[in-house]
Amino acid sequence: APLVRGSAVAMSSVLAPLAAALVSIDSEAGEIRTDKFLAACRLVLPVFDKLGVAFSAAKSDVRGNIERLEKRRAKHALLFDVCKEEIADDTQGNDVGCCKGLLWLKRFLEFVVALLEGVVSCDVDESGNSASLKTIAQSAYEKTLAPYHGWLARAAFA
């Protein structure tokens, strides 16, 4: 289905709060504040709703990574302090730790940026139609997440 201007506006209305939230995540010293970062990441979840059922697993992963970091937020006002603690404890490679969760959150944020760039830059024909949101999302996926997924995860996004 073609992406008409109304759909682009709907997607932009979901992405605009995320863009605004990301502006305020840095502390005065330029470090990322855990609470602001997690609040911004929560705003990614409605983006997955707009992309349909193919992205439900991604939404679940993002939510799980947010929840994992949320459990450590009270102890770590600055985001990378969580990773520093895991590195000091030599648990940074642990699948249930926060370092990997943070890495995947970063990758999903890169996906959202690529998705937004695709929505903004898509050409609109004289009828007001352009590439489908599915096509734009697939392109964003290929650029950002596909290199880190195995064949099974890639098949889920196809």
XYZ file of N, CA, C and O in Angstrom:
632
model
N 0.853 -1.187 0.000
C 0.000 0.000 0.000
C 0.887 1.236 0.000
O 1.858 1.307 0.751
N 0.557 2.213 -0.833
C 1.386 3.407 -0.877
C 1.284 4.207 0.409
O 0.275 4.172 1.098
N 2.348 4.887 0.708
C 2.392 5.752 1.876
C 1.910 7.124 1.440
O 2.612 7.819 0.739
N 0.709 7.487 1.807
C 0.202 8.802 1.457
C 0.633 9.798 2.516
O 1.077 9.434 3.589
N 0.494 11.063 2.204
C 0.957 12.098 3.127
C 0.389 11.922 4.528
O 1.065 12.151 5.502
N -0.853 11.516 4.654
C -1.456 11.318 5.972
C -0.705 10.294 6.804
O -0.535 10.455 8.006
N -0.248 9.213 6.159
C 0.513 8.192 6.878
C 1.871 8.723 7.321
O 2.350 8.409 8.405
N 2.480 9.545 6.476
C 3.761 10.149 6.842
C 3.579 11.074 8.028
O 4.403 11.100 8.945
N 2.496 11.814 8.033
C 2.212 12.708 9.160
C 1.977 11.896 10.421
O 2.459 12.242 11.497
N 1.244 10.781 10.302
C 1.000 9.926 11.459
C 2.303 9.381 12.016
O 2.522 9.373 13.229
N 3.205 8.931 11.143
C 4.494 8.425 11.603
C 5.304 9.554 12.223
O 5.931 9.380 13.268
N 5.279 10.727 11.613
C 6.016 11.867 12.156
C 5.488 12.245 13.530
O 6.258 12.631 14.403
N 4.190 12.103 13.752
C 3.629 12.443 15.059
C 4.113 11.482 16.136
O 4.193 11.844 17.306
N 4.453 10.266 15.747
C 5.010 9.290 16.687
C 6.492 9.578 16.918
O 6.993 9.465 18.038
N 7.201 9.965 15.860
C 8.643 10.171 15.960
C 9.029 11.526 16.552
O 10.088 11.643 17.168
N 8.187 12.541 16.394
C 8.526 13.883 16.883
C 8.800 13.915 18.386
O 9.796 14.515 18.813
N 7.966 13.283 19.229
C 8.285 13.292 20.672
C 9.612 12.608 20.988
O 10.334 13.033 21.896
N 9.945 11.567 20.238
C 11.225 10.888 20.440
C 12.381 11.823 20.114
O 13.331 11.935 20.891
N 12.296 12.497 18.990
C 13.359 13.438 18.609
C 13.514 14.525 19.664
O 14.633 14.880 20.045
N 12.400 15.034 20.171
C 12.459 16.077 21.203
C 13.075 15.542 22.492
O 13.867 16.227 23.144
N 12.741 14.312 22.862
C 13.272 13.719 24.099
C 14.770 13.473 23.999
O 15.503 13.640 24.983
N 15.250 13.093 22.826
C 16.675 12.802 22.671
C 17.543 14.045 22.829
O 18.705 13.945 23.217
N 16.965 15.197 22.580
C 17.716 16.448 22.711
C 18.132 16.692 24.163
O 19.185 17.260 24.425
N 17.334 16.202 25.120
C 17.583 16.524 26.529
C 18.194 15.387 27.337
O 18.151 15.437 28.570
N 18.775 14.395 26.689
C 19.285 13.264 27.476
C 20.666 13.509 28.074
O 21.071 12.805 28.991
N 21.396 14.489 27.570
C 22.745 14.757 28.087
C 22.701 15.569 29.370
O 21.891 16.474 29.530
N 23.622 15.232 30.281
C 23.804 16.042 31.485
C 24.585 17.297 31.095
O 25.041 17.438 29.954
N 24.743 18.206 32.040
C 25.515 19.423 31.759
C 26.954 19.100 31.391
O 27.592 19.842 30.659
N 27.461 17.966 31.878
C 28.830 17.545 31.572
C 28.903 16.749 30.262
O 29.964 16.279 29.879
N 27.756 16.586 29.584
C 27.748 15.878 28.312
C 27.592 14.373 28.424
O 27.745 13.660 27.432
N 27.286 13.872 29.609
C 27.073 12.436 29.794
C 25.580 12.127 29.673
O 24.742 12.981 29.931
N 25.266 10.920 29.296
C 23.869 10.548 29.073
C 23.218 10.170 30.398
O 23.702 9.293 31.116
N 22.105 10.845 30.700
C 21.358 10.572 31.929
C 20.456 9.363 31.706
O 19.715 9.297 30.732
N 20.550 8.419 32.600
C 19.822 7.164 32.470
C 18.321 7.392 32.385
O 17.652 6.840 31.499
N 17.761 8.188 33.282
C 16.313 8.382 33.288
C 15.811 9.019 32.001
O 14.809 8.589 31.431
N 16.524 10.014 31.485
C 16.110 10.682 30.243
C 16.264 9.753 29.038
O 15.432 9.747 28.139
N 17.341 8.972 29.029
C 17.554 8.029 27.940
C 16.438 6.980 27.905
O 15.886 6.689 26.848
N 16.095 6.430 29.059
C 15.056 5.411 29.107
C 13.693 5.988 28.738
O 12.900 5.329 28.060
N 13.431 7.224 29.158
C 12.174 7.881 28.775
C 12.097 8.033 27.254
O 11.050 7.789 26.644
N 13.212 8.402 26.647
C 13.250 8.534 25.188
C 13.061 7.175 24.525
O 12.321 7.054 23.535
N 13.689 6.143 25.063
C 13.555 4.798 24.481
C 12.118 4.297 24.555
O 11.653 3.610 23.639
N 11.402 4.637 25.618
C 9.993 4.227 25.720
C 9.164 4.817 24.579
O 8.159 4.250 24.176
N 9.595 5.961 24.084
C 8.877 6.608 22.984
C 9.082 5.897 21.651
O 8.381 6.191 20.684
N 10.017 4.956 21.608
C 10.236 4.161 20.400
C 9.128 3.120 20.238
O 8.767 2.760 19.112
N 8.559 2.667 21.326
C 7.590 1.571 21.275
C 6.398 1.850 20.346
O 6.029 0.973 19.567
N 5.797 3.051 20.354
C 4.702 3.314 19.410
C 5.136 3.280 17.939
O 4.307 3.030 17.061
N 6.409 3.500 17.668
C 6.904 3.401 16.291
C 6.692 1.980 15.788
O 6.230 1.759 14.664
N 6.989 0.996 16.631
C 6.819 -0.401 16.237
C 5.354 -0.731 15.993
O 5.030 -1.534 15.117
N 4.442 -0.114 16.760
C 3.012 -0.328 16.530
C 2.614 0.117 15.126
O 1.809 -0.532 14.466
N 3.186 1.219 14.657
C 2.876 1.734 13.318
C 3.420 0.821 12.220
O 2.926 0.847 11.105
N 4.434 0.024 12.540
C 5.064 -0.835 11.533
C 4.392 -2.188 11.395
O 4.711 -2.937 10.487
N 3.492 -2.517 12.292
C 2.729 -3.745 12.155
C 3.332 -4.937 12.877
O 4.338 -4.841 13.581
N 2.721 -6.075 12.659
C 3.030 -7.301 13.384
C 4.454 -7.809 13.126
O 5.039 -8.464 13.981
N 5.015 -7.489 11.980
C 6.373 -7.959 11.668
C 7.397 -7.421 12.669
O 8.439 -8.032 12.865
N 7.071 -6.319 13.309
C 8.002 -5.714 14.251
C 7.607 -5.951 15.708
O 8.162 -5.332 16.611
N 6.680 -6.861 15.960
C 6.258 -7.122 17.334
C 7.391 -7.737 18.162
O 7.532 -7.428 19.348
N 8.203 -8.588 17.550
C 9.341 -9.164 18.285
C 10.357 -8.078 18.624
O 10.911 -8.063 19.729
N 10.582 -7.160 17.700
C 11.504 -6.050 17.958
C 10.987 -5.196 19.101
O 11.750 -4.782 19.985
N 9.697 -4.930 19.105
C 9.102 -4.131 20.179
C 9.297 -4.831 21.519
O 9.646 -4.195 22.516
N 9.090 -6.136 21.547
C 9.279 -6.903 22.776
C 10.726 -6.837 23.249
O 10.996 -6.672 24.446
N 11.673 -6.943 22.321
C 13.097 -6.845 22.666
C 13.438 -5.477 23.228
O 14.144 -5.366 24.238
N 12.949 -4.437 22.573
C 13.225 -3.070 23.045
C 12.641 -2.886 24.440
O 13.315 -2.373 25.342
N 11.403 -3.314 24.644
C 10.772 -3.185 25.959
C 11.577 -3.935 27.021
O 11.814 -3.429 28.119
N 12.018 -5.136 26.694
C 12.805 -5.916 27.651
C 14.120 -5.253 28.005
O 14.535 -5.249 29.173
N 14.781 -4.665 27.013
C 16.044 -3.966 27.284
C 15.822 -2.710 28.119
O 16.632 -2.382 28.983
N 14.724 -2.022 27.871
C 14.384 -0.848 28.681
C 14.141 -1.279 30.125
O 14.663 -0.662 31.066
N 13.372 -2.329 30.310
C 13.071 -2.814 31.661
C 14.326 -3.271 32.389
O 14.482 -3.033 33.587
N 15.238 -3.913 31.680
C 16.488 -4.366 32.277
C 17.305 -3.178 32.793
O 17.823 -3.189 33.906
N 17.414 -2.134 31.980
C 18.140 -0.934 32.404
C 17.393 -0.174 33.494
O 18.015 0.426 34.374
N 16.075 -0.202 33.436
C 15.252 0.484 34.440
C 15.547 -0.041 35.844
O 15.566 0.722 36.810
N 15.793 -1.328 35.948
C 16.092 -1.932 37.250
C 17.377 -1.375 37.849
O 17.573 -1.424 39.062
N 18.257 -0.849 37.029
C 19.548 -0.334 37.499
C 19.576 1.199 37.573
O 20.566 1.787 37.986
N 18.493 1.845 37.140
C 18.454 3.301 37.036
C 18.673 3.995 38.376
O 19.412 4.976 38.453
N 18.064 3.515 39.430
C 18.169 4.179 40.729
C 19.618 4.239 41.220
O 20.028 5.221 41.847
N 20.386 3.228 40.895
C 21.785 3.158 41.337
C 22.724 3.910 40.394
O 23.836 4.272 40.779
N 22.290 4.144 39.163
C 23.168 4.730 38.144
C 22.475 5.886 37.428
O 21.728 5.678 36.477
N 22.736 7.098 37.870
C 22.140 8.280 37.245
C 22.672 8.486 35.830
O 21.971 9.019 34.971
N 23.906 8.058 35.596
C 24.505 8.190 34.270
C 24.540 6.818 33.599
O 24.970 5.826 34.185
N 24.100 6.792 32.370
C 23.881 5.546 31.647
C 25.113 4.647 31.579
O 25.039 3.455 31.862
N 26.246 5.215 31.226
C 27.424 4.361 31.035
C 28.023 3.868 32.342
O 28.868 2.969 32.332
N 27.554 4.395 33.475
C 27.979 3.850 34.760
C 27.486 2.420 34.939
O 28.128 1.613 35.608
N 26.358 2.105 34.331
C 25.848 0.729 34.362
C 26.859 -0.190 33.679
O 27.238 -1.236 34.209
N 27.332 0.213 32.513
C 28.308 -0.600 31.767
C 29.644 -0.651 32.487
O 30.285 -1.708 32.525
N 30.058 0.474 33.059
C 31.319 0.487 33.800
C 31.284 -0.513 34.946
O 32.274 -1.210 35.210
N 30.145 -0.599 35.626
C 30.012 -1.563 36.715
C 30.096 -2.997 36.182
O 30.779 -3.836 36.768
N 29.424 -3.267 35.062
C 29.480 -4.607 34.493
C 30.892 -4.949 34.020
O 31.335 -6.083 34.173
N 31.581 -3.993 33.461
C 32.964 -4.227 33.030
C 33.849 -4.525 34.232
O 34.665 -5.452 34.210
N 33.672 -3.760 35.314
C 34.459 -3.991 36.534
C 34.178 -5.376 37.114
O 35.081 -6.013 37.664
N 32.929 -5.842 36.966
C 32.549 -7.162 37.472
C 32.780 -8.278 36.439
O 32.485 -9.436 36.707
N 33.281 -7.910 35.252
C 33.507 -8.832 34.145
C 32.229 -9.580 33.748
O 32.247 -10.775 33.443
N 31.107 -8.842 33.760
C 29.822 -9.435 33.366
C 29.230 -8.745 32.138
O 28.077 -8.990 31.790
N 30.016 -7.929 31.463
C 29.501 -7.159 30.328
C 29.037 -8.028 29.162
O 28.203 -7.608 28.369
N 29.531 -9.228 29.046
C 29.130 -10.116 27.960
C 27.939 -10.987 28.303
O 27.447 -11.737 27.467
N 27.447 -10.869 29.506
C 26.325 -11.660 29.979
C 25.064 -11.306 29.193
O 24.745 -10.138 29.016
N 24.349 -12.304 28.743
C 23.134 -12.061 27.953
C 22.014 -11.411 28.758
O 21.096 -10.853 28.172
N 22.048 -11.498 30.057
C 21.008 -10.868 30.870
C 21.481 -9.545 31.473
O 20.763 -8.926 32.235
N 22.678 -9.126 31.121
C 23.204 -7.865 31.616
C 22.691 -6.681 30.818
O 21.903 -6.821 29.869
N 23.152 -5.519 31.193
C 22.686 -4.286 30.557
C 23.537 -3.838 29.379
O 23.046 -3.111 28.518
N 24.795 -4.232 29.324
C 25.649 -3.780 28.219
C 25.089 -4.215 26.862
O 24.984 -3.404 25.942
N 24.731 -5.479 26.744
C 24.160 -5.947 25.481
C 22.803 -5.306 25.222
O 22.475 -4.968 24.085
N 22.023 -5.134 26.272
C 20.729 -4.474 26.124
C 20.886 -3.051 25.629
O 20.140 -2.588 24.768
N 21.864 -2.357 26.167
C 22.134 -0.983 25.744
C 22.601 -0.953 24.290
O 22.181 -0.087 23.507
N 23.428 -1.897 23.912
C 23.882 -1.980 22.528
C 22.698 -2.159 21.578
O 22.598 -1.493 20.550
N 21.761 -3.043 21.945
C 20.599 -3.255 21.087
C 19.664 -2.049 21.079
O 19.081 -1.728 20.046
N 19.551 -1.352 22.195
C 18.760 -0.116 22.195
C 19.369 0.907 21.241
O 18.658 1.574 20.488
N 20.688 1.012 21.264
C 21.379 1.922 20.336
C 21.070 1.539 18.890
O 20.756 2.392 18.062
N 21.139 0.268 18.597
C 20.867 -0.193 17.237
C 19.422 0.103 16.830
O 19.156 0.514 15.693
N 18.486 -0.088 17.744
C 17.094 0.196 17.422
C 16.860 1.695 17.237
O 16.065 2.104 16.398
N 17.563 2.511 18.014
C 17.461 3.959 17.801
C 18.025 4.337 16.432
O 17.474 5.208 15.752
N 19.095 3.675 16.018
C 19.628 3.915 14.676
C 18.609 3.502 13.612
O 18.466 4.171 12.585
N 17.886 2.428 13.869
C 16.825 2.010 12.950
C 15.758 3.099 12.849
O 15.316 3.446 11.754
N 15.349 3.645 13.991
C 14.316 4.681 13.997
C 14.796 5.912 13.237
O 14.038 6.521 12.479
N 16.065 6.281 13.421
C 16.620 7.425 12.683
C 16.560 7.144 11.181
O 16.129 7.992 10.391
N 16.984 5.957 10.767
C 16.949 5.603 9.338
C 15.515 5.574 8.817
O 15.241 6.014 7.692
N 14.597 5.110 9.639
C 13.187 5.095 9.259
C 12.676 6.523 9.062
O 12.031 6.825 8.053
N 12.981 7.390 10.003
C 12.555 8.787 9.895
C 13.165 9.443 8.660
O 12.473 10.149 7.912
N 14.440 9.187 8.418
C 15.083 9.736 7.224
C 14.389 9.234 5.960
O 14.201 9.989 5.003
N 13.992 7.982 5.957
C 13.292 7.422 4.802
C 11.928 8.053 4.594
O 11.532 8.348 3.468
N 11.212 8.280 5.680
C 9.892 8.906 5.580
C 10.024 10.338 5.082
O 9.291 10.775 4.201
N 10.986 11.059 5.622
C 11.168 12.461 5.257
C 11.652 12.612 3.823
O 11.226 13.515 3.099
N 12.511 11.720 3.376
C 13.135 11.883 2.061
C 12.404 11.169 0.924
O 12.815 11.293 -0.224
N 11.331 10.447 1.230
C 10.676 9.708 0.143
C 10.009 10.681 -0.830
O 9.460 11.696 -0.450
N 10.122 10.346 -2.106
C 9.530 11.168 -3.160
C 8.031 10.912 -3.228
O 7.573 9.775 -3.093
N 7.293 11.969 -3.434
C 5.844 11.887 -3.561
C 5.485 12.203 -5.003
O 5.936 13.202 -5.562
N 4.666 11.332 -5.610
C 4.266 11.590 -6.998
C 3.118 12.596 -7.050
O 2.637 13.068 -6.016
N 2.659 12.891 -8.259
C 1.613 13.909 -8.434
C 0.286 13.503 -7.797
O -0.560 14.346 -7.516
N 0.094 12.227 -7.506
C -1.126 11.758 -6.844
C -1.008 11.788 -5.328
O -1.941 11.436 -4.627
N 0.173 12.162 -4.829
C 0.386 12.204 -3.379
C 0.855 10.892 -2.797
O 0.869 10.715 -1.593
N 1.244 9.944 -3.643
C 1.705 8.637 -3.183
C 3.219 8.536 -3.246
O 3.862 9.216 -4.039
N 3.741 7.684 -2.400
C 5.183 7.444 -2.383
C 5.429 5.995 -1.997
O 4.509 5.190 -1.997
N 6.647 5.694 -1.646
C 6.984 4.330 -1.230
C 6.116 3.927 -0.041
O 5.712 4.767 0.763
N 5.852 2.649 0.071
C 5.070 2.175 1.217
C 5.920 2.257 2.482
O 7.160 2.217 2.430
N 5.251 2.386 3.588
C 5.953 2.399 4.868
C 6.719 1.095 5.052
O 7.833 1.098 5.582
N 6.145 0.006 4.563
C 6.829 -1.294 4.652
C 8.158 -1.253 3.896
O 9.169 -1.742 4.392
N 8.168 -0.658 2.713
C 9.393 -0.558 1.919
C 10.429 0.302 2.627
O 11.611 -0.050 2.680
N 9.991 1.409 3.178
C 10.903 2.305 3.904
C 11.456 1.605 5.143
O 12.653 1.677 5.427
N 10.584 0.911 5.879
C 11.016 0.194 7.082
C 11.993 -0.924 6.725
O 12.984 -1.139 7.425
N 11.731 -1.628 5.622
C 12.637 -2.702 5.192
C 14.016 -2.144 4.858
O 15.036 -2.724 5.219
N 14.052 -1.005 4.184
C 15.324 -0.374 3.847
C 16.069 0.051 5.113
O 17.285 -0.169 5.235
N 15.348 0.636 6.059
C 15.967 1.042 7.326
C 16.492 -0.172 8.086
O 17.579 -0.140 8.665
N 15.724 -1.263 8.052
C 16.154 -2.500 8.702
C 17.447 -3.023 8.074
O 18.393 -3.385 8.788
N 17.494 -3.064 6.757
C 18.678 -3.575 6.067
C 19.921 -2.754 6.395
O 21.013 -3.302 6.534
N 19.773 -1.453 6.541
C 20.906 -0.569 6.831
C 21.380 -0.675 8.277
O 22.563 -0.478 8.546
N 20.475 -0.957 9.203
C 20.822 -0.815 10.617
C 20.824 -2.108 11.421
O 21.737 -2.336 12.203
N 19.821 -2.932 11.282
C 19.685 -4.105 12.143
C 20.099 -5.414 11.480
O 20.620 -6.303 12.143
N 19.868 -5.533 10.192
C 20.150 -6.788 9.492
C 21.590 -7.285 9.673
O 21.795 -8.489 9.842
N 22.588 -6.389 9.670
C 23.956 -6.897 9.832
C 24.201 -7.636 11.152
O 25.152 -8.400 11.268
N 23.330 -7.442 12.133
C 23.524 -8.034 13.455
C 22.576 -9.205 13.711
O 22.632 -9.811 14.777
N 21.695 -9.491 12.763
C 20.735 -10.568 12.922
C 21.173 -11.800 12.131
O 21.740 -11.674 11.057
N 20.870 -12.952 12.681
C 21.090 -14.207 11.977
C 19.973 -14.429 10.967
O 19.042 -13.626 10.851
N 20.038 -15.533 10.279
C 19.073 -15.802 9.218
C 17.654 -15.910 9.744
O 16.705 -15.491 9.065
N 17.456 -16.428 10.947
C 16.107 -16.589 11.482
C 15.454 -15.230 11.757
O 14.315 -14.993 11.381
N 16.208 -14.342 12.397
C 15.671 -13.005 12.680
C 15.444 -12.239 11.383
O 14.435 -11.539 11.240
N 16.342 -12.387 10.438
C 16.169 -11.708 9.144
C 14.899 -12.194 8.446
O 14.176 -11.420 7.840
N 14.641 -13.485 8.530
C 13.436 -14.043 7.900
C 12.172 -13.457 8.527
O 11.181 -13.225 7.846
N 12.211 -13.189 9.823
C 11.045 -12.613 10.507
C 10.749 -11.213 10.010
O 9.600 -10.777 10.008
N 11.777 -10.480 9.566
C 11.596 -9.115 9.096
C 11.332 -9.036 7.593
O 11.029 -7.985 7.085
N 11.473 -10.164 6.909
C 11.307 -10.151 5.439
C 9.871 -9.945 5.028
O 8.952 -10.191 5.712
